[in-house]
CSV table of C-alpha atoms and ligand atoms in Angstrom, one decimal:
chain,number,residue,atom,x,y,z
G,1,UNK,CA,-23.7,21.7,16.7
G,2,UNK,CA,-21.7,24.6,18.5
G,3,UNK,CA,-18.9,26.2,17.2
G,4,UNK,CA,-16.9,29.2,18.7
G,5,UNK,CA,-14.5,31.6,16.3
G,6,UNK,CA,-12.8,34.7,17.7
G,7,UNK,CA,-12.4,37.8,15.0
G,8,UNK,CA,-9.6,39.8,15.5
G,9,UNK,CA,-11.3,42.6,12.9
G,10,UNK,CA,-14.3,43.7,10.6
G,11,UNK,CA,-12.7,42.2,7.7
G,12,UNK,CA,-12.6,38.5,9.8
G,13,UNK,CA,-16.1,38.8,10.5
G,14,UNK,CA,-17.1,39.6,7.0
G,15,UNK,CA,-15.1,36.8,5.8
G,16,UNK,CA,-16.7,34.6,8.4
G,17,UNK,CA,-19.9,35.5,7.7
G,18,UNK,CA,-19.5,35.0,3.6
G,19,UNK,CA,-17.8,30.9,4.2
G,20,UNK,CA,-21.5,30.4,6.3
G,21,UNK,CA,-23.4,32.1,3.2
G,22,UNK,CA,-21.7,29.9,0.7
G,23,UNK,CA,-23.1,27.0,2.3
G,24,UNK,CA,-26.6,28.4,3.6
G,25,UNK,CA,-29.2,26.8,2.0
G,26,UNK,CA,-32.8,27.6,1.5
G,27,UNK,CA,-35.7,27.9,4.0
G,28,UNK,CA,-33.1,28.7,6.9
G,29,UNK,CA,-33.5,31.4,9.8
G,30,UNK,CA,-30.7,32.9,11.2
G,31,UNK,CA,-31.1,34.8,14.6
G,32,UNK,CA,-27.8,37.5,15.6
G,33,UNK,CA,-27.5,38.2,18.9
G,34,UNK,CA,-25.5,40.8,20.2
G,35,UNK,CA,-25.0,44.6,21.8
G,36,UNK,CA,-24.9,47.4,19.9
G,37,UNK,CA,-21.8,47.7,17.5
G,38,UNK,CA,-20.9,44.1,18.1
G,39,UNK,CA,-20.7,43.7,14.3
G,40,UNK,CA,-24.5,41.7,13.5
G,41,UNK,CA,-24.6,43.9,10.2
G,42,UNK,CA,-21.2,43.2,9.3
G,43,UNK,CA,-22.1,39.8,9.4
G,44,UNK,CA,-25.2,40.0,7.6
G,45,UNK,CA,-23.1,41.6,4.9
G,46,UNK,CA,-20.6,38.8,4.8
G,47,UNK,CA,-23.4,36.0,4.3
G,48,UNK,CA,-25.0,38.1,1.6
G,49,UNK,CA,-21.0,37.9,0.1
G,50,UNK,CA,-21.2,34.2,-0.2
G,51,UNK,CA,-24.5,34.5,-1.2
G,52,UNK,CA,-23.3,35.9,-4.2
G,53,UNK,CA,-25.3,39.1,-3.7
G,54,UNK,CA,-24.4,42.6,-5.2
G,55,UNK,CA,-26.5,44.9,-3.6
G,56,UNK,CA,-24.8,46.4,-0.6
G,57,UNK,CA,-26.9,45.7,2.6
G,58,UNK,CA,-28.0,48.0,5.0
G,59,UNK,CA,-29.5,47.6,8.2
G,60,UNK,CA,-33.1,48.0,7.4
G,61,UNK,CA,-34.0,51.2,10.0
G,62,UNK,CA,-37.1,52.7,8.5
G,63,UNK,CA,-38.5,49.0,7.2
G,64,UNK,CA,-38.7,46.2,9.1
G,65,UNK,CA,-37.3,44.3,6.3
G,66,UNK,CA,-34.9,44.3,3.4
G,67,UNK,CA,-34.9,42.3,0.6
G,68,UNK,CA,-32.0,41.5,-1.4
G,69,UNK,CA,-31.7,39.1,-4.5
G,70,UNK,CA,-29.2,37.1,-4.1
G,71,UNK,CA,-28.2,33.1,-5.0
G,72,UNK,CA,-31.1,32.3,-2.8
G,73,UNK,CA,-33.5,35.6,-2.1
G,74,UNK,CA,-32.1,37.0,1.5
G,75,UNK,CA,-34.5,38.9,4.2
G,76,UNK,CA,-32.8,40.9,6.4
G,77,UNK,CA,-34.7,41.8,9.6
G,78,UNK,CA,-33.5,44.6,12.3
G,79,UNK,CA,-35.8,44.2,15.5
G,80,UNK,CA,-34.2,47.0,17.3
G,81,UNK,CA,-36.7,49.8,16.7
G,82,UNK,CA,-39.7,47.3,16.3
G,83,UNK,CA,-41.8,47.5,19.0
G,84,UNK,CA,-43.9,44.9,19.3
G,85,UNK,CA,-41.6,42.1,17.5
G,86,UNK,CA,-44.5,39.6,17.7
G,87,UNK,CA,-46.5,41.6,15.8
G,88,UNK,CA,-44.2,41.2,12.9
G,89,UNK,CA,-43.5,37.2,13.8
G,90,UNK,CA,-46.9,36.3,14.2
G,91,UNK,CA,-47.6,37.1,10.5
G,92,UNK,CA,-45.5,33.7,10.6
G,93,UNK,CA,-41.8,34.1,9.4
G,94,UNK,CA,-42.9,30.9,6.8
G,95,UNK,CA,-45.1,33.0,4.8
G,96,UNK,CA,-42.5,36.2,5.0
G,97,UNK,CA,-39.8,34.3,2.8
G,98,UNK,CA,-41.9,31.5,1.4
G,99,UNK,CA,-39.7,28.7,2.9
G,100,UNK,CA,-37.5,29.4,-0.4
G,101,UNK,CA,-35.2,32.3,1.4
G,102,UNK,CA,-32.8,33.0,3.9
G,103,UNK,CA,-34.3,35.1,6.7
G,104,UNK,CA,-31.6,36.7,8.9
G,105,UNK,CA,-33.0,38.5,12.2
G,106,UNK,CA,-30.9,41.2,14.3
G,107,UNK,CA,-31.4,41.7,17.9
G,108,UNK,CA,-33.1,38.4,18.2
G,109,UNK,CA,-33.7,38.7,21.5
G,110,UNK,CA,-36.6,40.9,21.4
G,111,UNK,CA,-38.2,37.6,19.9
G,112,UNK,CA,-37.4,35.0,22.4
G,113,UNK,CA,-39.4,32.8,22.4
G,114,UNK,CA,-41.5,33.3,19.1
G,115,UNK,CA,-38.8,32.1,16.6
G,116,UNK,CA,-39.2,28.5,15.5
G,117,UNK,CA,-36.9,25.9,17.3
G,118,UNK,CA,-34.9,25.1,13.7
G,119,UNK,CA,-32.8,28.0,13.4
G,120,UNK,CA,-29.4,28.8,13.4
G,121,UNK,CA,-28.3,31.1,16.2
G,122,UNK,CA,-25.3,33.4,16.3
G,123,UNK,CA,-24.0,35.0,19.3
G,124,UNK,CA,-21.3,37.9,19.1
G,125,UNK,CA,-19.6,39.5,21.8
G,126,UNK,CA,-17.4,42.2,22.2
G,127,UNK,CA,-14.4,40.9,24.3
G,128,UNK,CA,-12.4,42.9,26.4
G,129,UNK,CA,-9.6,43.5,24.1
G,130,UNK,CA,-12.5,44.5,21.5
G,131,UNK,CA,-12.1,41.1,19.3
G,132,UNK,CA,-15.4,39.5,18.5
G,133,UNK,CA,-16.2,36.0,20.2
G,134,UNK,CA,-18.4,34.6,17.9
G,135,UNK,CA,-20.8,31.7,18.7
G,136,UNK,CA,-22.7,29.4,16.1
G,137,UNK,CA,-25.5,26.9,17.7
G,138,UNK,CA,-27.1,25.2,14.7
G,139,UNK,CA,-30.4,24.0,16.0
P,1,ADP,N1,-14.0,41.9,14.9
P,1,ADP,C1,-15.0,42.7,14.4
P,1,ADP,N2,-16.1,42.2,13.9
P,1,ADP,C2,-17.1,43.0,13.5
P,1,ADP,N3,-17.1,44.3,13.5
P,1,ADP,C3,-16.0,44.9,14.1
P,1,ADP,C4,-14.9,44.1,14.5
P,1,ADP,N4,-14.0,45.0,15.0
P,1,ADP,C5,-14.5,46.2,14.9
P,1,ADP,N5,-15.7,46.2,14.3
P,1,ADP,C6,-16.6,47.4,14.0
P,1,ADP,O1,-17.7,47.4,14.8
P,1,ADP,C7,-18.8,47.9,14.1
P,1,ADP,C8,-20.0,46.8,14.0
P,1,ADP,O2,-21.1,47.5,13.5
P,1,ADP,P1,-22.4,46.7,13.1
P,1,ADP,O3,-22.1,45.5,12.3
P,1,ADP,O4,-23.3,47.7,12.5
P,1,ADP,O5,-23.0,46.3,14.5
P,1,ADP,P2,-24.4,45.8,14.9
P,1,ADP,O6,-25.2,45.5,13.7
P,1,ADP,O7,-24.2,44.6,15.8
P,1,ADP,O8,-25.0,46.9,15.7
P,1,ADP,C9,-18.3,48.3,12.7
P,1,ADP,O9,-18.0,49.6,12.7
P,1,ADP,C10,-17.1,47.4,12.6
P,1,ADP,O10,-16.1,48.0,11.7
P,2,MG,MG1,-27.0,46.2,12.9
């Protein structure tokens, strides 16, 4: 299933991203793609909204991983400064949230190719008038 939105501000993403965290359920990975700035955090802290989650979220820079408890326990994964992502993804994502979380992963394109095929992927990209085009591809 594919499904393009545009957001015409921060506050549209965040509200898009907290109608997908009300429905997420557990044992799903979510891979953002996207340049710098393109809003992947604001996102994240949408679905952790509809997640019914408290804590404010953070991109994790000095861990690879944050942990947040939420409805269902959400792992929140930065791969920017990670250089060697398979060495984190090899220790096998199922283990790292127990099949009983949500795992969300920024800059999921360092891990092409080592992310298993049932995910849900989520594209954003800065248009030229600076709204967001975001794409959903629920595989
Ligand atoms: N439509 C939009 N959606 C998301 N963020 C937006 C939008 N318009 C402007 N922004 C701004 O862009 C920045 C996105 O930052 P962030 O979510 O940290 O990006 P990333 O995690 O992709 O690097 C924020 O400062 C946010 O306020
Ligand atoms: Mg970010």
């Amino acid at each position: 299933m594919k499904n393009v939105i545009i957001s015409n501000s921060t506050e549209e993403t965040l509200e898009f991203g907290e109608k997908l965290g009300k429905k997420l359920k557990k044992n799903t990975l979510i891979a953002l793609y996207g340049e710098f700035g393109a809003g992947k955090t604001v996102f994240v802290k949408g679905i952790a909204k509809g997640l019914d989650c408290t804590i404010d979220v953070n991109s994790p820079s000095f861990v690879f991983m944050n942990e947040y408890q939420c409805r269902i326990p959400l792992y929140h994964i930065d791969l920017y400064r990670i250089d060697k992502p398979e060495n984190i993804l090899n220790l096998g994502l199922d283990e790292l949230f127990e099949n009983q979380g949500i795992c969300v992963i920024e800059w999921a394109e360092k891990a092409t190719g080592l992310l298993p095929a049932k995910r849900i992927d989520i594209k954003i990209n800065i248009l030229d008038n600076g709204n967001r085009e975001i794409e959903v591809i629920n595989r």
